[in-house]
Amino acid sequence: MPVRHVTPILNVSNVEASVDWFGKLGWRVGFLWRDKPSDPVSFGSVCAGEGEGAAEIFLCLDFQGPRGTPTPAPRGQPPTDGVWMSWWVENPAEVDAVHATALSHNMLVTWPPTNEPWGVREFHLRHPDGHVFRVSAGTGEE
């Protein structure tokens, strides 16, 4: 089975707010869809990179998969995770740069940049709808 491309779909509570959240990290709008001009955006995408190495994530309003607990979690409710996804960047310095950007926008980092024993530097970033992104790069050490 020769798969050419994989596009994850995230269930989100607000497509436009999610697009803005991703935009703070340098992602751009791929497309936005609404059934009627007066309806909220019900489907869309964000993109990063160009050409063969480009990444795209679809965003679906209240449908197509689980969400985690909203961030922050309601009082007395432990947070649960939605979808986990790895974002691979070019090098460990970019992991630290994305981490700094996330902190500058008061985004929730659940694991600080760490050199893991399996040869990856990564940190974990939680989306407001409970999805978790592992921002990672190889360290060249294993």
PDB file of C-alpha atoms in Angstrom:
ATOM      1  CA  MET A   1       0.000   0.000   0.000  1.00  0.00           C
ATOM      2  CA  PRO A   2       1.930   3.088  -1.151  1.00  0.00           C
ATOM      3  CA  VAL A   3       0.604   5.915   1.057  1.00  0.00           C
ATOM      4  CA  ARG A   4       1.567   9.309  -0.355  1.00  0.00           C
ATOM      5  CA  HIS A   5       0.468  11.557   2.483  1.00  0.00           C
ATOM      6  CA  VAL A   6      -1.206  11.487   5.904  1.00  0.00           C
ATOM      7  CA  THR A   7      -3.354  14.372   7.149  1.00  0.00           C
ATOM      8  CA  PRO A   8      -4.498  14.226  10.760  1.00  0.00           C
ATOM      9  CA  ILE A   9      -7.930  15.616  11.646  1.00  0.00           C
ATOM     10  CA  LEU A  10      -8.447  17.284  15.016  1.00  0.00           C
ATOM     11  CA  ASN A  11     -11.835  17.769  16.639  1.00  0.00           C
ATOM     12  CA  VAL A  12     -11.851  21.389  17.855  1.00  0.00           C
ATOM     13  CA  SER A  13     -14.383  23.592  19.630  1.00  0.00           C
ATOM     14  CA  ASN A  14     -13.676  26.601  17.388  1.00  0.00           C
ATOM     15  CA  VAL A  15     -11.906  26.320  14.029  1.00  0.00           C
ATOM     16  CA  GLU A  16     -11.023  30.013  13.730  1.00  0.00           C
ATOM     17  CA  ALA A  17      -9.651  30.183  17.296  1.00  0.00           C
ATOM     18  CA  SER A  18      -7.575  27.068  16.568  1.00  0.00           C
ATOM     19  CA  VAL A  19      -6.237  28.612  13.358  1.00  0.00           C
ATOM     20  CA  ASP A  20      -5.204  31.670  15.389  1.00  0.00           C
ATOM     21  CA  TRP A  21      -3.531  29.445  18.015  1.00  0.00           C
ATOM     22  CA  PHE A  22      -1.513  27.601  15.347  1.00  0.00           C
ATOM     23  CA  GLY A  23      -0.738  30.924  13.635  1.00  0.00           C
ATOM     24  CA  LYS A  24       1.106  32.118  16.744  1.00  0.00           C
ATOM     25  CA  LEU A  25       3.497  29.215  16.163  1.00  0.00           C
ATOM     26  CA  GLY A  26       4.043  30.086  12.498  1.00  0.00           C
ATOM     27  CA  TRP A  27       1.433  27.826  10.863  1.00  0.00           C
ATOM     28  CA  ARG A  28      -0.651  29.423   8.088  1.00  0.00           C
ATOM     29  CA  VAL A  29      -4.251  28.949   6.964  1.00  0.00           C
ATOM     30  CA  GLY A  30      -4.703  26.242   4.361  1.00  0.00           C
ATOM     31  CA  PHE A  31      -8.440  26.685   3.852  1.00  0.00           C
ATOM     32  CA  LEU A  32     -11.619  27.534   5.770  1.00  0.00           C
ATOM     33  CA  TRP A  33     -15.054  26.061   5.032  1.00  0.00           C
ATOM     34  CA  ARG A  34     -18.534  27.014   6.193  1.00  0.00           C
ATOM     35  CA  ASP A  35     -21.820  25.680   4.848  1.00  0.00           C
ATOM     36  CA  LYS A  36     -23.425  29.133   4.569  1.00  0.00           C
ATOM     37  CA  PRO A  37     -21.837  32.592   4.838  1.00  0.00           C
ATOM     38  CA  SER A  38     -23.621  33.177   8.157  1.00  0.00           C
ATOM     39  CA  ASP A  39     -22.427  29.850   9.684  1.00  0.00           C
ATOM     40  CA  PRO A  40     -19.300  29.448  11.783  1.00  0.00           C
ATOM     41  CA  VAL A  41     -16.314  27.889  10.063  1.00  0.00           C
ATOM     42  CA  SER A  42     -16.909  24.147  10.382  1.00  0.00           C
ATOM     43  CA  PHE A  43     -13.785  22.757   8.713  1.00  0.00           C
ATOM     44  CA  GLY A  44     -10.377  24.088   7.802  1.00  0.00           C
ATOM     45  CA  SER A  45      -6.678  23.440   7.819  1.00  0.00           C
ATOM     46  CA  VAL A  46      -3.377  24.868   8.928  1.00  0.00           C
ATOM     47  CA  CYS A  47      -0.115  24.315   7.067  1.00  0.00           C
ATOM     48  CA  ALA A  48       3.584  24.531   7.867  1.00  0.00           C
ATOM     49  CA  GLY A  49       6.516  24.287   5.501  1.00  0.00           C
ATOM     50  CA  GLU A  50       6.528  24.121   1.725  1.00  0.00           C
ATOM     51  CA  GLY A  51       6.710  21.475  -0.990  1.00  0.00           C
ATOM     52  CA  GLU A  52       7.462  17.820  -0.237  1.00  0.00           C
ATOM     53  CA  GLY A  53       8.124  18.446   3.454  1.00  0.00           C
ATOM     54  CA  ALA A  54       4.972  20.470   4.058  1.00  0.00           C
ATOM     55  CA  ALA A  55       2.657  19.529   6.921  1.00  0.00           C
ATOM     56  CA  GLU A  56      -1.098  20.037   7.092  1.00  0.00           C
ATOM     57  CA  ILE A  57      -3.581  19.469   9.895  1.00  0.00           C
ATOM     58  CA  PHE A  58      -7.338  19.481   9.303  1.00  0.00           C
ATOM     59  CA  LEU A  59      -9.535  21.104  11.958  1.00  0.00           C
ATOM     60  CA  CYS A  60     -13.133  19.931  12.326  1.00  0.00           C
ATOM     61  CA  LEU A  61     -15.744  21.692  14.438  1.00  0.00           C
ATOM     62  CA  ASP A  62     -17.183  19.334  17.094  1.00  0.00           C
ATOM     63  CA  PHE A  63     -16.748  16.186  15.001  1.00  0.00           C
ATOM     64  CA  GLN A  64     -14.331  13.548  13.684  1.00  0.00           C
ATOM     65  CA  GLY A  65     -12.515  12.189  16.678  1.00  0.00           C
ATOM     66  CA  PRO A  66     -12.086  12.939  20.352  1.00  0.00           C
ATOM     67  CA  ARG A  67     -11.035  16.064  22.151  1.00  0.00           C
ATOM     68  CA  GLY A  68      -9.332  16.208  25.486  1.00  0.00           C
ATOM     69  CA  THR A  69     -10.356  18.306  28.425  1.00  0.00           C
ATOM     70  CA  PRO A  70     -10.371  21.998  27.517  1.00  0.00           C
ATOM     71  CA  THR A  71      -7.392  23.986  28.708  1.00  0.00           C
ATOM     72  CA  PRO A  72      -7.520  24.974  31.443  1.00  0.00           C
ATOM     73  CA  ALA A  73      -9.442  22.016  32.854  1.00  0.00           C
ATOM     74  CA  PRO A  74     -12.698  22.839  34.624  1.00  0.00           C
ATOM     75  CA  ARG A  75     -12.292  23.080  38.388  1.00  0.00           C
ATOM     76  CA  GLY A  76     -11.979  19.665  40.006  1.00  0.00           C
ATOM     77  CA  GLN A  77     -11.693  17.848  36.672  1.00  0.00           C
ATOM     78  CA  PRO A  78      -8.349  16.204  35.831  1.00  0.00           C
ATOM     79  CA  PRO A  79      -7.239  16.946  32.286  1.00  0.00           C
ATOM     80  CA  THR A  80      -7.508  14.182  29.702  1.00  0.00           C
ATOM     81  CA  ASP A  81      -5.684  14.174  26.399  1.00  0.00           C
ATOM     82  CA  GLY A  82      -7.150  14.325  22.929  1.00  0.00           C
ATOM     83  CA  VAL A  83      -4.913  13.363  20.014  1.00  0.00           C
ATOM     84  CA  TRP A  84      -1.126  13.163  20.467  1.00  0.00           C
ATOM     85  CA  MET A  85       1.012  14.150  17.499  1.00  0.00           C
ATOM     86  CA  SER A  86       4.755  14.647  16.885  1.00  0.00           C
ATOM     87  CA  TRP A  87       5.943  17.699  14.985  1.00  0.00           C
ATOM     88  CA  TRP A  88       9.487  17.207  13.710  1.00  0.00           C
ATOM     89  CA  VAL A  89      11.571  20.337  13.262  1.00  0.00           C
ATOM     90  CA  GLU A  90      15.014  20.708  11.708  1.00  0.00           C
ATOM     91  CA  ASN A  91      17.247  20.740  14.785  1.00  0.00           C
ATOM     92  CA  PRO A  92      17.293  20.986  18.606  1.00  0.00           C
ATOM     93  CA  ALA A  93      17.710  24.778  18.482  1.00  0.00           C
ATOM     94  CA  GLU A  94      14.342  24.997  16.690  1.00  0.00           C
ATOM     95  CA  VAL A  95      12.734  22.957  19.477  1.00  0.00           C
ATOM     96  CA  ASP A  96      13.939  25.612  21.918  1.00  0.00           C
ATOM     97  CA  ALA A  97      12.806  28.452  19.630  1.00  0.00           C
ATOM     98  CA  VAL A  98       9.278  27.009  19.286  1.00  0.00           C
ATOM     99  CA  HIS A  99       9.211  26.496  23.063  1.00  0.00           C
ATOM    100  CA  ALA A 100      10.139  30.162  23.615  1.00  0.00           C
ATOM    101  CA  THR A 101       7.437  31.245  21.159  1.00  0.00           C
ATOM    102  CA  ALA A 102       4.848  29.087  22.909  1.00  0.00           C
ATOM    103  CA  LEU A 103       5.760  30.570  26.291  1.00  0.00           C
ATOM    104  CA  SER A 104       5.624  34.105  24.886  1.00  0.00           C
ATOM    105  CA  HIS A 105       1.975  33.427  23.932  1.00  0.00           C
ATOM    106  CA  ASN A 106       1.144  31.849  27.320  1.00  0.00           C
ATOM    107  CA  MET A 107       0.530  28.456  25.729  1.00  0.00           C
ATOM    108  CA  LEU A 108       0.467  25.434  28.020  1.00  0.00           C
ATOM    109  CA  VAL A 109       3.738  23.505  27.970  1.00  0.00           C
ATOM    110  CA  THR A 110       3.302  20.197  29.782  1.00  0.00           C
ATOM    111  CA  TRP A 111       6.886  18.906  29.391  1.00  0.00           C
ATOM    112  CA  PRO A 112       9.903  21.230  29.084  1.00  0.00           C
ATOM    113  CA  PRO A 113      12.545  20.872  26.346  1.00  0.00           C
ATOM    114  CA  THR A 114      14.428  17.730  27.285  1.00  0.00           C
ATOM    115  CA  ASN A 115      17.164  15.679  25.632  1.00  0.00           C
ATOM    116  CA  GLU A 116      15.646  12.214  25.757  1.00  0.00           C
ATOM    117  CA  PRO A 117      17.796   9.060  25.955  1.00  0.00           C
ATOM    118  CA  TRP A 118      16.486   7.882  22.567  1.00  0.00           C
ATOM    119  CA  GLY A 119      18.307  10.739  20.777  1.00  0.00           C
ATOM    120  CA  VAL A 120      15.519  13.328  20.543  1.00  0.00           C
ATOM    121  CA  ARG A 121      15.114  16.782  22.066  1.00  0.00           C
ATOM    122  CA  GLU A 122      11.441  17.554  22.584  1.00  0.00           C
ATOM    123  CA  PHE A 123       8.836  19.426  24.555  1.00  0.00           C
ATOM    124  CA  HIS A 124       5.085  18.857  24.883  1.00  0.00           C
ATOM    125  CA  LEU A 125       2.570  21.556  24.021  1.00  0.00           C
ATOM    126  CA  ARG A 126      -1.139  21.308  24.847  1.00  0.00           C
ATOM    127  CA  HIS A 127      -3.784  22.801  22.528  1.00  0.00           C
ATOM    128  CA  PRO A 128      -6.807  24.486  24.195  1.00  0.00           C
ATOM    129  CA  ASP A 129      -8.982  21.505  23.148  1.00  0.00           C
ATOM    130  CA  GLY A 130      -6.669  19.038  24.894  1.00  0.00           C
ATOM    131  CA  HIS A 131      -4.576  17.789  21.967  1.00  0.00           C
ATOM    132  CA  VAL A 132      -0.873  17.334  22.758  1.00  0.00           C
ATOM    133  CA  PHE A 133       1.984  18.059  20.359  1.00  0.00           C
ATOM    134  CA  ARG A 134       5.483  16.707  20.860  1.00  0.00           C
ATOM    135  CA  VAL A 135       7.781  19.249  19.196  1.00  0.00           C
ATOM    136  CA  SER A 136      10.877  17.216  18.421  1.00  0.00           C
ATOM    137  CA  ALA A 137      14.233  17.076  16.652  1.00  0.00           C
ATOM    138  CA  GLY A 138      16.953  14.450  16.544  1.00  0.00           C
ATOM    139  CA  THR A 139      20.055  15.208  18.590  1.00  0.00           C
ATOM    140  CA  GLY A 140      22.376  12.890  16.658  1.00  0.00           C
ATOM    141  CA  GLU A 141      23.054  10.999  19.908  1.00  0.00           C
ATOM    142  CA  GLU A 142      21.580   7.592  20.676  1.00  0.00           C
TER     143      GLU A 142
END
